[in-house]
PDB file of C-alpha atoms in Angstrom:
ATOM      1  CA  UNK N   1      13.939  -6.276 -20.564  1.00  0.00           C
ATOM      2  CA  UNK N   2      11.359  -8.458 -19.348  1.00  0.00           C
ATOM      3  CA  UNK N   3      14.427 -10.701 -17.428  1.00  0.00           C
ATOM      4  CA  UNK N   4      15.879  -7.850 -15.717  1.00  0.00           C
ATOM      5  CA  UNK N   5      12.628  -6.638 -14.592  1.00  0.00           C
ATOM      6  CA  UNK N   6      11.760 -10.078 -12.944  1.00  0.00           C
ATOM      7  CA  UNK N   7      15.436 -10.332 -11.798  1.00  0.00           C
ATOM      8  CA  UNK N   8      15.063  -7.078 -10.112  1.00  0.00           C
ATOM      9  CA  UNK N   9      11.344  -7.706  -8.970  1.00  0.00           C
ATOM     10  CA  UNK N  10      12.813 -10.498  -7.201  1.00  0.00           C
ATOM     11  CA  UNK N  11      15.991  -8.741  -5.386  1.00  0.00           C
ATOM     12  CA  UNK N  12      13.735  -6.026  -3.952  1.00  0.00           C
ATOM     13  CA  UNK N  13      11.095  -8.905  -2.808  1.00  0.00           C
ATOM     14  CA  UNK N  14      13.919 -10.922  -1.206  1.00  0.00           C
ATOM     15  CA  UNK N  15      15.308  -7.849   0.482  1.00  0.00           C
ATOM     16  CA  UNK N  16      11.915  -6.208   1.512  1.00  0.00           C
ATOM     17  CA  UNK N  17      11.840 -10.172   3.423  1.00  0.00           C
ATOM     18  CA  UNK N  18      14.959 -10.017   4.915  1.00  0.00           C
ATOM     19  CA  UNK N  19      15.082  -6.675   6.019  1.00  0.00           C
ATOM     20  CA  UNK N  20      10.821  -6.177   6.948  1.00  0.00           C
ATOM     21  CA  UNK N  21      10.076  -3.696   9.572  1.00  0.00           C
ATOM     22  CA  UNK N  22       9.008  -4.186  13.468  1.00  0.00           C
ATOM     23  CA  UNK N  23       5.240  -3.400  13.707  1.00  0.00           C
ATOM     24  CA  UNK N  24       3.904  -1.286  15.714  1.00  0.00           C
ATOM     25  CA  UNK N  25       2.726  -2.248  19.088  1.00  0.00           C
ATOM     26  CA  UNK N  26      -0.467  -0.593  20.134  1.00  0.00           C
ATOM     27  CA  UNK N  27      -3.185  -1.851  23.175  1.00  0.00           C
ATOM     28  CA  UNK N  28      -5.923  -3.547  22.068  1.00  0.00           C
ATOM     29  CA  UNK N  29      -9.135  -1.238  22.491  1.00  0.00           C
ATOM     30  CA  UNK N  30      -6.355   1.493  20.584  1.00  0.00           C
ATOM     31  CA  UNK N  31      -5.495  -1.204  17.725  1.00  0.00           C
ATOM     32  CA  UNK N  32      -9.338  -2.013  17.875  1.00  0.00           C
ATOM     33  CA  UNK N  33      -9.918   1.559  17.165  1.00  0.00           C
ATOM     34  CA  UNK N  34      -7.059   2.056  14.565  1.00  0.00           C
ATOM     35  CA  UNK N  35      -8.377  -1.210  12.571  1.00  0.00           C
ATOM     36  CA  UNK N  36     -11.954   0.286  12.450  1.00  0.00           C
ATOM     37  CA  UNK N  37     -10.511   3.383  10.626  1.00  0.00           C
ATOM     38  CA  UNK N  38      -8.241   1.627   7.873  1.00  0.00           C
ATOM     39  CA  UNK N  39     -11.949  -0.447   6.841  1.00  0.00           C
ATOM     40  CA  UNK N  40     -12.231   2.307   4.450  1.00  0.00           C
ATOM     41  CA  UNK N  41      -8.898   2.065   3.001  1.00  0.00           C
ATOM     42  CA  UNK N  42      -7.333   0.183  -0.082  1.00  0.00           C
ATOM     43  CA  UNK N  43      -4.165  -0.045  -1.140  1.00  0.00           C
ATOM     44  CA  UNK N  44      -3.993  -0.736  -5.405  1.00  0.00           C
ATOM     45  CA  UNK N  45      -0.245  -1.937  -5.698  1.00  0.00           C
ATOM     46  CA  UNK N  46       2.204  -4.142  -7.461  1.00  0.00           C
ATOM     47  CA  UNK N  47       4.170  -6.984  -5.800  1.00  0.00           C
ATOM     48  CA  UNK N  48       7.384  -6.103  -6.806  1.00  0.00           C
ATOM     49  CA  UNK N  49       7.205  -2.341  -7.299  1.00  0.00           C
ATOM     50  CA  UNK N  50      10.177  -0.630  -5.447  1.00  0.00           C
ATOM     51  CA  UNK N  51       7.830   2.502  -4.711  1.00  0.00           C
ATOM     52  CA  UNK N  52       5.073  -0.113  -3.334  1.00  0.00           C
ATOM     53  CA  UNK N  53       7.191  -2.090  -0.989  1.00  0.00           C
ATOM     54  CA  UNK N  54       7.842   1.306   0.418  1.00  0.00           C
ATOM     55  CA  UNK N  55       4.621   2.267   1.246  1.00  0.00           C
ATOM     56  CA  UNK N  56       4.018  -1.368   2.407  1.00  0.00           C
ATOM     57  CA  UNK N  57       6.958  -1.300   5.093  1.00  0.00           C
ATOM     58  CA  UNK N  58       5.514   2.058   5.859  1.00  0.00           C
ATOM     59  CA  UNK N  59       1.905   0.481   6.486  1.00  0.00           C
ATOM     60  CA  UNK N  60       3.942  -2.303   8.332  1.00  0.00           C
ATOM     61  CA  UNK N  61       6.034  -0.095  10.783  1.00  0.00           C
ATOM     62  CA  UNK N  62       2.522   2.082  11.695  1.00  0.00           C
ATOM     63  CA  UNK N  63       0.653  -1.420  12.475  1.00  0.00           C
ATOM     64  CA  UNK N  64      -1.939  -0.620   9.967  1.00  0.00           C
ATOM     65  CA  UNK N  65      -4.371  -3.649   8.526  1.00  0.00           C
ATOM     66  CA  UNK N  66      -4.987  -1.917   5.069  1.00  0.00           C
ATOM     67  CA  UNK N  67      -6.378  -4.159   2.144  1.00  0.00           C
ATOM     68  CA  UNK N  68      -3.764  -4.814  -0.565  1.00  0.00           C
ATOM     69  CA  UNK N  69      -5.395  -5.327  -4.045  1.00  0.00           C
ATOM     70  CA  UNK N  70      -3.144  -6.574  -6.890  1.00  0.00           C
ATOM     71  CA  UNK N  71      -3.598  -3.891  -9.830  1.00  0.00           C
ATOM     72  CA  UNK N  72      -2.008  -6.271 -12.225  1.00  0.00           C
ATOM     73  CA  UNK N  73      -5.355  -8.069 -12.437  1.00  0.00           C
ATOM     74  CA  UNK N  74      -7.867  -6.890 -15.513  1.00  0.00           C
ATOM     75  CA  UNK N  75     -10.833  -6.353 -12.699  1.00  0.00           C
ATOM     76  CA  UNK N  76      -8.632  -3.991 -10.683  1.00  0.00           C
ATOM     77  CA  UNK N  77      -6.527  -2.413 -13.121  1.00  0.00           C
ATOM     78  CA  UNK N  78      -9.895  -1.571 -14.789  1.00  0.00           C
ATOM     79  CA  UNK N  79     -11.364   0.271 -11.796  1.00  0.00           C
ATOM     80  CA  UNK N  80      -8.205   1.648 -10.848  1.00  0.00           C
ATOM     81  CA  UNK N  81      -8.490   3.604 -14.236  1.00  0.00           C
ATOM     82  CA  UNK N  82     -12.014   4.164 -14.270  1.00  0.00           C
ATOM     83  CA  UNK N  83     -12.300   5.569 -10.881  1.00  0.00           C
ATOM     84  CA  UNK N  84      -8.608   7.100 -10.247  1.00  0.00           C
ATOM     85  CA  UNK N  85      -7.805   8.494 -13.797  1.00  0.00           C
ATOM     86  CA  UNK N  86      -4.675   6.585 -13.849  1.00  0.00           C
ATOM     87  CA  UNK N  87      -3.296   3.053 -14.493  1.00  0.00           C
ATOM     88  CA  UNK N  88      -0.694   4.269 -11.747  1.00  0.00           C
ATOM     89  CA  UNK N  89       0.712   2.435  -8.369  1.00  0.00           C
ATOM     90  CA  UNK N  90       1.074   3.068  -5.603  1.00  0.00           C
ATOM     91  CA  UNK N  91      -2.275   4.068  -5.138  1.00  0.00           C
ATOM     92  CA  UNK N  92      -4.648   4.371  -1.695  1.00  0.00           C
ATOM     93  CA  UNK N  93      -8.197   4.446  -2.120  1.00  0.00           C
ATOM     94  CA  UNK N  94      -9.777   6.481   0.535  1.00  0.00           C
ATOM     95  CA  UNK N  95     -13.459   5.708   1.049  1.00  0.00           C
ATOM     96  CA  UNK N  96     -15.274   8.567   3.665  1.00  0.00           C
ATOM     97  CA  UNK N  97     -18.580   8.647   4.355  1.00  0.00           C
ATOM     98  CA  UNK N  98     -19.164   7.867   0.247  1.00  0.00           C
ATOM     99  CA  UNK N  99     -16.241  10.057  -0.773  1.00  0.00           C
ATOM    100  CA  UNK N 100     -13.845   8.481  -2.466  1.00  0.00           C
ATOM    101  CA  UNK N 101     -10.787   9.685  -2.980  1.00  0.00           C
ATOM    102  CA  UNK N 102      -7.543   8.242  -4.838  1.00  0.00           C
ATOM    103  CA  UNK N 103      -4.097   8.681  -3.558  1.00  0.00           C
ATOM    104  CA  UNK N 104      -0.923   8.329  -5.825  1.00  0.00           C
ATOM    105  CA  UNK N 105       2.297   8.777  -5.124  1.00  0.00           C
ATOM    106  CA  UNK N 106       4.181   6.857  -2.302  1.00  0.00           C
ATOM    107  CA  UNK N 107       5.632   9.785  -0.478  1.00  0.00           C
ATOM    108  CA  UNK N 108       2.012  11.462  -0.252  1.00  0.00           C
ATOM    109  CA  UNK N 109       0.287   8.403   0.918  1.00  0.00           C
ATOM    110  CA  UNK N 110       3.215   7.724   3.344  1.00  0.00           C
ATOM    111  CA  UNK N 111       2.570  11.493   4.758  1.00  0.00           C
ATOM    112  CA  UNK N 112      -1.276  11.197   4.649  1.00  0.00           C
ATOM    113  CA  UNK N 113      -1.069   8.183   6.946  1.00  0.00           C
ATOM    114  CA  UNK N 114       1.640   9.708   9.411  1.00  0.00           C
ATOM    115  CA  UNK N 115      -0.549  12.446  10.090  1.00  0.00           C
ATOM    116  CA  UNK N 116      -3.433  10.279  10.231  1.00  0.00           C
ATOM    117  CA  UNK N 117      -2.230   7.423  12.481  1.00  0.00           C
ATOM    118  CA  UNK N 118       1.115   8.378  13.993  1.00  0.00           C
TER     119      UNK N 118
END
């Protein structure tokens, strides 16, 4: 099982590569602005995960600089549990004015950051 997942892993990486989204163009001062928002975001993913790469072309075609943070590592996976309730990815942390809030699913993250940046 572990061979098929790698297998896999690897199609989806090689055709995330090949087939990567156009970023979003934005002015300066605006992309200055947009940048100064997504300081408070985190995005607790998987390199390989299909649902992951989605949410990362999505961050890629909005021209979004969001942190990625591998949640395969014990550190990470650890306060992805302890502070989101699940060992789950996709997940965005949302930090607000020292609110935190955890995000998973991919299609809800997708739609919170339409609204928010589109």
């Amino acid at each position: 099982m572990f061979i098929v997942r790698w297998v896999l892993g690897r199609i989806i990486l090689f055709l995330n590569f090949v087939f990567t989204p156009k970023k979003r163009q934005r002015p300066l001062a605006e992309q200055a602005k947009v940048d100064e928002q997504t300081q408070g975001l985190a995005l607790y993913q998987y390199a390989a995960c299909p649902f992951c790469v989605k949410v990362r072309r999505a961050i890629r075609r909005q021209g979004l600089n969001i942190v990625t943070v591998d949640a395969k590592q014990a550190e990470h996976q650890q306060m992805l549990v302890e502070q989101g309730g699940l060992a789950k990815v996709p997940c965005l942390r949302i930090d607000n004015a020292g609110e935190t809030q955890w995000m998973y699913e991919s299609s809800d993250i997708i739609d919170y950051l339409n609204k928010r940046f589109a």
